[in-house]
GROMACS .gro file of C-alpha atoms in nm:
model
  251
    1UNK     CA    1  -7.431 -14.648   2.041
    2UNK     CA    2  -7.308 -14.950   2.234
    3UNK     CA    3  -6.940 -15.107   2.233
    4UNK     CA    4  -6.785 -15.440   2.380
    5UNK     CA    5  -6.551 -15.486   2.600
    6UNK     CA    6  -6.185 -15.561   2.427
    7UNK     CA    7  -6.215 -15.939   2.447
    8UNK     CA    8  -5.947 -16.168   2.331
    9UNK     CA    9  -5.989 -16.511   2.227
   10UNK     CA   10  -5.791 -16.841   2.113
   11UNK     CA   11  -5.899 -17.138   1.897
   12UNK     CA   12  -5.939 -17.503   2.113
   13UNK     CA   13  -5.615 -17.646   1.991
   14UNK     CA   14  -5.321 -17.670   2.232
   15UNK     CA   15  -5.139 -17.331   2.276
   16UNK     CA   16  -4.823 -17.308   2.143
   17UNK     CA   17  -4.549 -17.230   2.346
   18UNK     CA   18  -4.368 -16.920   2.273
   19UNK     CA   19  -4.044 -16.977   2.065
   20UNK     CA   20  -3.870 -16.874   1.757
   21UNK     CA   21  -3.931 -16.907   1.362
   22UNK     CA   22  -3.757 -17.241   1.353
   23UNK     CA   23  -3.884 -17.310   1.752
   24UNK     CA   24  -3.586 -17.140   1.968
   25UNK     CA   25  -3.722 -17.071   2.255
   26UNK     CA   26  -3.652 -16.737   2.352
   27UNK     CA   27  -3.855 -16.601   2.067
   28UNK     CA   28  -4.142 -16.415   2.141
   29UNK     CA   29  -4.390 -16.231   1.915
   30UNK     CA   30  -4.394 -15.870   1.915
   31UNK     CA   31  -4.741 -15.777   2.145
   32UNK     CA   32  -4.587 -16.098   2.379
   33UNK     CA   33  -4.940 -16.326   2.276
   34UNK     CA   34  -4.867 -16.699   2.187
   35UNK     CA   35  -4.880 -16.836   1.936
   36UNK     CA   36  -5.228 -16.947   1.895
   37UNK     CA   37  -5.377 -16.644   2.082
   38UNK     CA   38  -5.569 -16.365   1.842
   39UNK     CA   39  -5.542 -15.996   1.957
   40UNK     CA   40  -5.767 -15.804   2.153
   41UNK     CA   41  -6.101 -15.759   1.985
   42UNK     CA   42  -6.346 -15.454   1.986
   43UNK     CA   43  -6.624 -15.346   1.813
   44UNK     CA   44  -6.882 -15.057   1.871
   45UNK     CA   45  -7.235 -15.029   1.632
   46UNK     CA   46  -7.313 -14.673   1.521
   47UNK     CA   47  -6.994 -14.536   1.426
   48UNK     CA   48  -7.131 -14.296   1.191
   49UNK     CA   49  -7.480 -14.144   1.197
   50UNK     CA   50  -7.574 -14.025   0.835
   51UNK     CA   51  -7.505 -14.401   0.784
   52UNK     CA   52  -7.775 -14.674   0.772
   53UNK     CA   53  -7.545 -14.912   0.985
   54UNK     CA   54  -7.205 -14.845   1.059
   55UNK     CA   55  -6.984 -15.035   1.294
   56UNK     CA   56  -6.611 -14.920   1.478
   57UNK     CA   57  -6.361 -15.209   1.490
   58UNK     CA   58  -6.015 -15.217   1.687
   59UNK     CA   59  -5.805 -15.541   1.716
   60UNK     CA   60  -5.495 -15.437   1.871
   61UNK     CA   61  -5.343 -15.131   1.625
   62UNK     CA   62  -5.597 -15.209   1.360
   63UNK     CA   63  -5.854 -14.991   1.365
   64UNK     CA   64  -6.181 -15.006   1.120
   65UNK     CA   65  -6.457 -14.818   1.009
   66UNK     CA   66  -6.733 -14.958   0.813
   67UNK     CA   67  -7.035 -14.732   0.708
   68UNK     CA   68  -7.323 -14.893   0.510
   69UNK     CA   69  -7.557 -14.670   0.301
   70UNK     CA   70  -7.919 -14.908   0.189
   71UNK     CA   71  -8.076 -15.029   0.026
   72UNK     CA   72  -8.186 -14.803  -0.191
   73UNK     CA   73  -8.288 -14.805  -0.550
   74UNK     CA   74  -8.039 -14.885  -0.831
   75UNK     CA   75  -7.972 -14.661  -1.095
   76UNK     CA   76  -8.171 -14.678  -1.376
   77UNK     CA   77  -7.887 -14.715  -1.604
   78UNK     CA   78  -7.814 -15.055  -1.437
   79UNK     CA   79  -8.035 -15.374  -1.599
   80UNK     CA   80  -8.280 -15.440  -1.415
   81UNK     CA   81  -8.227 -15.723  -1.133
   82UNK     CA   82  -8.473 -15.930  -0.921
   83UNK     CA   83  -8.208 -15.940  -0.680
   84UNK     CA   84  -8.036 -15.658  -0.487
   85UNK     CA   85  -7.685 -15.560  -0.564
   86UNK     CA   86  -7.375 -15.528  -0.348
   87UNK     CA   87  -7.098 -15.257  -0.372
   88UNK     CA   88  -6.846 -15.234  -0.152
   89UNK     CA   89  -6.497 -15.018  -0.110
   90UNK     CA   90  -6.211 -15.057   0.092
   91UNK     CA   91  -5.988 -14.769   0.139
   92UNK     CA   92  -5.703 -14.631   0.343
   93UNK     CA   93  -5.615 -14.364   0.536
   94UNK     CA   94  -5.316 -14.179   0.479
   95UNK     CA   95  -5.197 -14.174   0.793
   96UNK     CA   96  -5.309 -14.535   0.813
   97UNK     CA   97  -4.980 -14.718   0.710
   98UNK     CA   98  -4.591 -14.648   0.856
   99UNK     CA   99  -4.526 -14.491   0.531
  100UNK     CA  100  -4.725 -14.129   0.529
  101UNK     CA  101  -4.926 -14.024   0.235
  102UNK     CA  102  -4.986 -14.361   0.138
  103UNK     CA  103  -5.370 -14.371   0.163
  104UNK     CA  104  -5.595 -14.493  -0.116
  105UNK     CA  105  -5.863 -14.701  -0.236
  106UNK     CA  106  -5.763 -15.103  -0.256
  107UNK     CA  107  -5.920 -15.272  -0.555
  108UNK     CA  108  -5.772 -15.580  -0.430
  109UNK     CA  109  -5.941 -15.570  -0.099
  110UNK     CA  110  -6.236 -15.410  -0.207
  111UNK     CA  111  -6.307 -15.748  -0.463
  112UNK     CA  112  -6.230 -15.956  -0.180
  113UNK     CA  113  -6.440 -15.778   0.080
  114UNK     CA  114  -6.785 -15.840  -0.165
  115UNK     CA  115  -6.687 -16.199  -0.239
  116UNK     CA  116  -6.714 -16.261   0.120
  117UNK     CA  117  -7.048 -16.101   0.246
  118UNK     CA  118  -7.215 -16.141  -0.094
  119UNK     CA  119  -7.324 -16.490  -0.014
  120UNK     CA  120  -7.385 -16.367   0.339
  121UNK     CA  121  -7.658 -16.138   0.221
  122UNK     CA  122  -8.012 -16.243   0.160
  123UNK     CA  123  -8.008 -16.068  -0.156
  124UNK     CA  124  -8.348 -16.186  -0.267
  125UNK     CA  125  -8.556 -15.983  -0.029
  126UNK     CA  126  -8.421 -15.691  -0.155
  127UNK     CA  127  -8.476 -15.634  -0.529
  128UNK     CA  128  -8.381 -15.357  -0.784
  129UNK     CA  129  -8.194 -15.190  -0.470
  130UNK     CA  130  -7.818 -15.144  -0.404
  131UNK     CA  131  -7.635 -15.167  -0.038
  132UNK     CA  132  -7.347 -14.978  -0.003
  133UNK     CA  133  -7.057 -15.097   0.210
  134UNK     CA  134  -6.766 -14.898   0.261
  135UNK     CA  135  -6.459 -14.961   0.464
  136UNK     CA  136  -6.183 -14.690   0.590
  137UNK     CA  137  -5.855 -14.828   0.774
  138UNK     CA  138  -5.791 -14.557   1.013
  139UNK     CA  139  -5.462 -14.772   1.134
  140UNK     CA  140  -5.275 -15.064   1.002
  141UNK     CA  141  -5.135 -15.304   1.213
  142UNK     CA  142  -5.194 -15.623   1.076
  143UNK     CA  143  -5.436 -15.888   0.940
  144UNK     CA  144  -5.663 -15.536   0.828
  145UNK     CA  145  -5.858 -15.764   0.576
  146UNK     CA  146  -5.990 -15.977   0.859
  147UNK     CA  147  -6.075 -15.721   1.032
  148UNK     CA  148  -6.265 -15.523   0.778
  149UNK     CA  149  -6.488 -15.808   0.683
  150UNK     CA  150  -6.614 -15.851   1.040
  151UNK     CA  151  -6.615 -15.518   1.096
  152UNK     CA  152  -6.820 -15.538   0.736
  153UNK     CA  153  -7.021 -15.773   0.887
  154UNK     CA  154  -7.155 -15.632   1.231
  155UNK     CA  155  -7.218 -15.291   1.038
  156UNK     CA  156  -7.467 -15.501   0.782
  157UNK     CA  157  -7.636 -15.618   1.064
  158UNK     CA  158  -7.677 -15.283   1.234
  159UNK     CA  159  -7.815 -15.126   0.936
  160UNK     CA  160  -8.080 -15.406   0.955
  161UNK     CA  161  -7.975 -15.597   0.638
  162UNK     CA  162  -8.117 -15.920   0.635
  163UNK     CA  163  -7.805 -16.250   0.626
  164UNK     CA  164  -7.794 -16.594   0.625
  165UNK     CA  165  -7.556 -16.560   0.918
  166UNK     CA  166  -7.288 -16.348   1.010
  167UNK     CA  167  -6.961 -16.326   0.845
  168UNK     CA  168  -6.643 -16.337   1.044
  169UNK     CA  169  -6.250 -16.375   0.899
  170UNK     CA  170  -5.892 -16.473   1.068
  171UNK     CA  171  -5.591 -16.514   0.929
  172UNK     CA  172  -5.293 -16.727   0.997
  173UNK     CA  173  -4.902 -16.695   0.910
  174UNK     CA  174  -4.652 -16.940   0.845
  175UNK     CA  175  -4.336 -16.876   0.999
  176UNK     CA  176  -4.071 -17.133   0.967
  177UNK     CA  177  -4.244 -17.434   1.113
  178UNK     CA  178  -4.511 -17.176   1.314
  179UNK     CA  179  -4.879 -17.098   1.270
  180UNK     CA  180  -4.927 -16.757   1.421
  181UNK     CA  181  -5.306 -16.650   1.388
  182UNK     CA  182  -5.420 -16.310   1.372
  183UNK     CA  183  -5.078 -16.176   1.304
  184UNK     CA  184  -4.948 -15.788   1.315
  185UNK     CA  185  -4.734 -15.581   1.076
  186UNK     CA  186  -4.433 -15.711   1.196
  187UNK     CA  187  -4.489 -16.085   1.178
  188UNK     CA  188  -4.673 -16.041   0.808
  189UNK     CA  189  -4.351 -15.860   0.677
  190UNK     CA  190  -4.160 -16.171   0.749
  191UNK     CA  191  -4.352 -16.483   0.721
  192UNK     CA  192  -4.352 -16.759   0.481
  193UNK     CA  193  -4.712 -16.826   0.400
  194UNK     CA  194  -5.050 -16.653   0.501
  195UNK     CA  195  -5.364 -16.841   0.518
  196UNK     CA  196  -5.740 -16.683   0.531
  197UNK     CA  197  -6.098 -16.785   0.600
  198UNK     CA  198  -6.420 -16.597   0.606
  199UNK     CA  199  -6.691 -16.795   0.719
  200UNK     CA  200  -7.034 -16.808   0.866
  201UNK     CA  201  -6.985 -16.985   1.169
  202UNK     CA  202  -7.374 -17.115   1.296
  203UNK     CA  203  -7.353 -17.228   0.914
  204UNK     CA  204  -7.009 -17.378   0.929
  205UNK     CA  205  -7.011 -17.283   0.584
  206UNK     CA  206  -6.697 -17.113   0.420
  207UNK     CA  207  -6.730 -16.760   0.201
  208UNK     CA  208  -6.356 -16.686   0.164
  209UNK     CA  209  -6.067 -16.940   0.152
  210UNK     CA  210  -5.748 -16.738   0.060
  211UNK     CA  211  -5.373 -16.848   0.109
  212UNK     CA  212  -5.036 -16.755  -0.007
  213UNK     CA  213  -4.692 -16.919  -0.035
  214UNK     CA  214  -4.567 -17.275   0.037
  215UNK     CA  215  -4.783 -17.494   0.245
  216UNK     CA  216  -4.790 -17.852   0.315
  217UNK     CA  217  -5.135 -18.018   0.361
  218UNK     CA  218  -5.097 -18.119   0.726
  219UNK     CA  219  -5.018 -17.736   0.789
  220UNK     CA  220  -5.292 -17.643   0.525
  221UNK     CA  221  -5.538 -17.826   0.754
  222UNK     CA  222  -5.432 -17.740   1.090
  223UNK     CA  223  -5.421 -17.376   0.959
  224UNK     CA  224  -5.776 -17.393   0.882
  225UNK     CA  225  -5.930 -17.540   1.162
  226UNK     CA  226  -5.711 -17.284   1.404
  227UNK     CA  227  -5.902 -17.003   1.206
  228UNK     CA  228  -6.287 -17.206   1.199
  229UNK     CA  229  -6.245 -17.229   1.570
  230UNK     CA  230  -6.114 -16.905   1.582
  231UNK     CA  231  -6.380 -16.761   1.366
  232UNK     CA  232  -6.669 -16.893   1.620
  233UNK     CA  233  -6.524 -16.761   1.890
  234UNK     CA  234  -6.505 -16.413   1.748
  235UNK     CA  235  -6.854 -16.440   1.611
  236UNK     CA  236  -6.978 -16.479   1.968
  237UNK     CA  237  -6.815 -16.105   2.058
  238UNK     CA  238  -6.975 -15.935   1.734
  239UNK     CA  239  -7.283 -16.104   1.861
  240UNK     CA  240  -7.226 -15.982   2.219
  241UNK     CA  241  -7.211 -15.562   2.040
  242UNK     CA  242  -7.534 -15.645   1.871
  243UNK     CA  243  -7.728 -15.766   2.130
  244UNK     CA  244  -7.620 -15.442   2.393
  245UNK     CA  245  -7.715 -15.228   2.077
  246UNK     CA  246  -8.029 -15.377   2.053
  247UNK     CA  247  -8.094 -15.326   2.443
  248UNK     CA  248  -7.953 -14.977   2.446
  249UNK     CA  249  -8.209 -14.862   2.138
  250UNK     CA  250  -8.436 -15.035   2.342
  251UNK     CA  251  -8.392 -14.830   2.670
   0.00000   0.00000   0.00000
């Protein structure tokens, strides 16, 4: 089992200075990071040994488990496929959100967690099999589906499935005239906008474009490239819990 050190990390555009929704100055964001500055980011391989790969996440309060299970061979009921097949669940706690007792499987989520690593996964080298990816939020505290797919992603990788590349996600808010990336509870419950990539970073290629509310196309584009940039960065940490895995089995 082998962890990283919390690292955070910032895209290359010019920090914003800290300020309000509609740029007062004496606005800060709840954890006190600016604007442009994602959270704390952890991640540990072998979270969960019956699992084939599994993979412990924590960015700030959001913490993540992903187990994977595969591949192994599909039912016979299903048609037969020269590819493998990917099935993946997303599901809460129920001590995971403010409100207790809230816990539960998220379809929602769940859809959006196989559109991103499906094209991630080499599924040709694995035929008439099924891989098995499933996701618990132990805490919410923002941005959770970005930090399930990585999560997602460095799990995949520890159970030895074979990818393209691997898939990391950010998110940005709109708030007033604001891009805040990797936002928390807080700062979700009140912005204007929300704007998501997954991506495979060495590929520069995009999985997982998702955004909500109003947004101009200036702010559409500089939202983007804040979460690209952002996006290789991170992919360099998941890489960084990998490689000390790989040492430590090693030892």
């Amino acid at each position: 089992m082998a962890g990283t050190t919390p690292t955070t990390y910032s895209p290359l555009l010019k920090t914003q200075k800290k300020g309000s929704k509609n740029n007062d100055v004496d606005w800060v964001r709840p954890d006190g990071r600016d604007f442009h500055q994602c959270r704390l980011a952890f991640f540990r391989t072998g979270a969960v040994n019956a699992a084939a790969g599994s993979a412990y996440a924590e960015f700030g309060n959001t913490k993540v488990i992903v187990s994977v299970f595969g591949p192994r061979e599909s039912k016979k009921a299903m048609m037969y496929s020269d590819i493998g097949r990917l099935n993946c669940n997303v599901s809460y706690t129920t001590f995971a959100t403010p409100v207790r007792g809230q816990g539960s499987d998220n379809k929602e989520f769940s859809s959006m967690l196989h559109k991103a690593l499906e094209g991630a996964i080499i599924l040709e080298t694995i035929p008439k099999t099924t891989v098995d990816v499933f996701a618990l939020v132990l805490e919410s505290g923002g941005s959770d589906l970005p930090v399930v797919i990585s999560c997602a992603s460095v799990a995949l990788a520890d159970a030895g499935i074979m990818m393209y590349d691997l898939v990391t996600s950010v998110s940005v808010s709109c708030l007033g005239k604001n891009l805040i990336i990797d936002p928390v509870l807080e700062e979700e419950s009140s912005q204007d906008g929300n704007l998501m990539i997954t991506c495979m970073p060495t590929r520069y290629e995009v999985t997982q474009l998702t955004i909500t509310g109003e947004w101009s196309t200036p702010k559409v584009n500089e939202g983007m490239q804040l979460c690209l940039d952002a996006c290789s960065k991170l992919a360099k940490i998941m890489r960084t819990c990998l490689k000390e895995a790989a040492s430590a089995s090693d030892e």
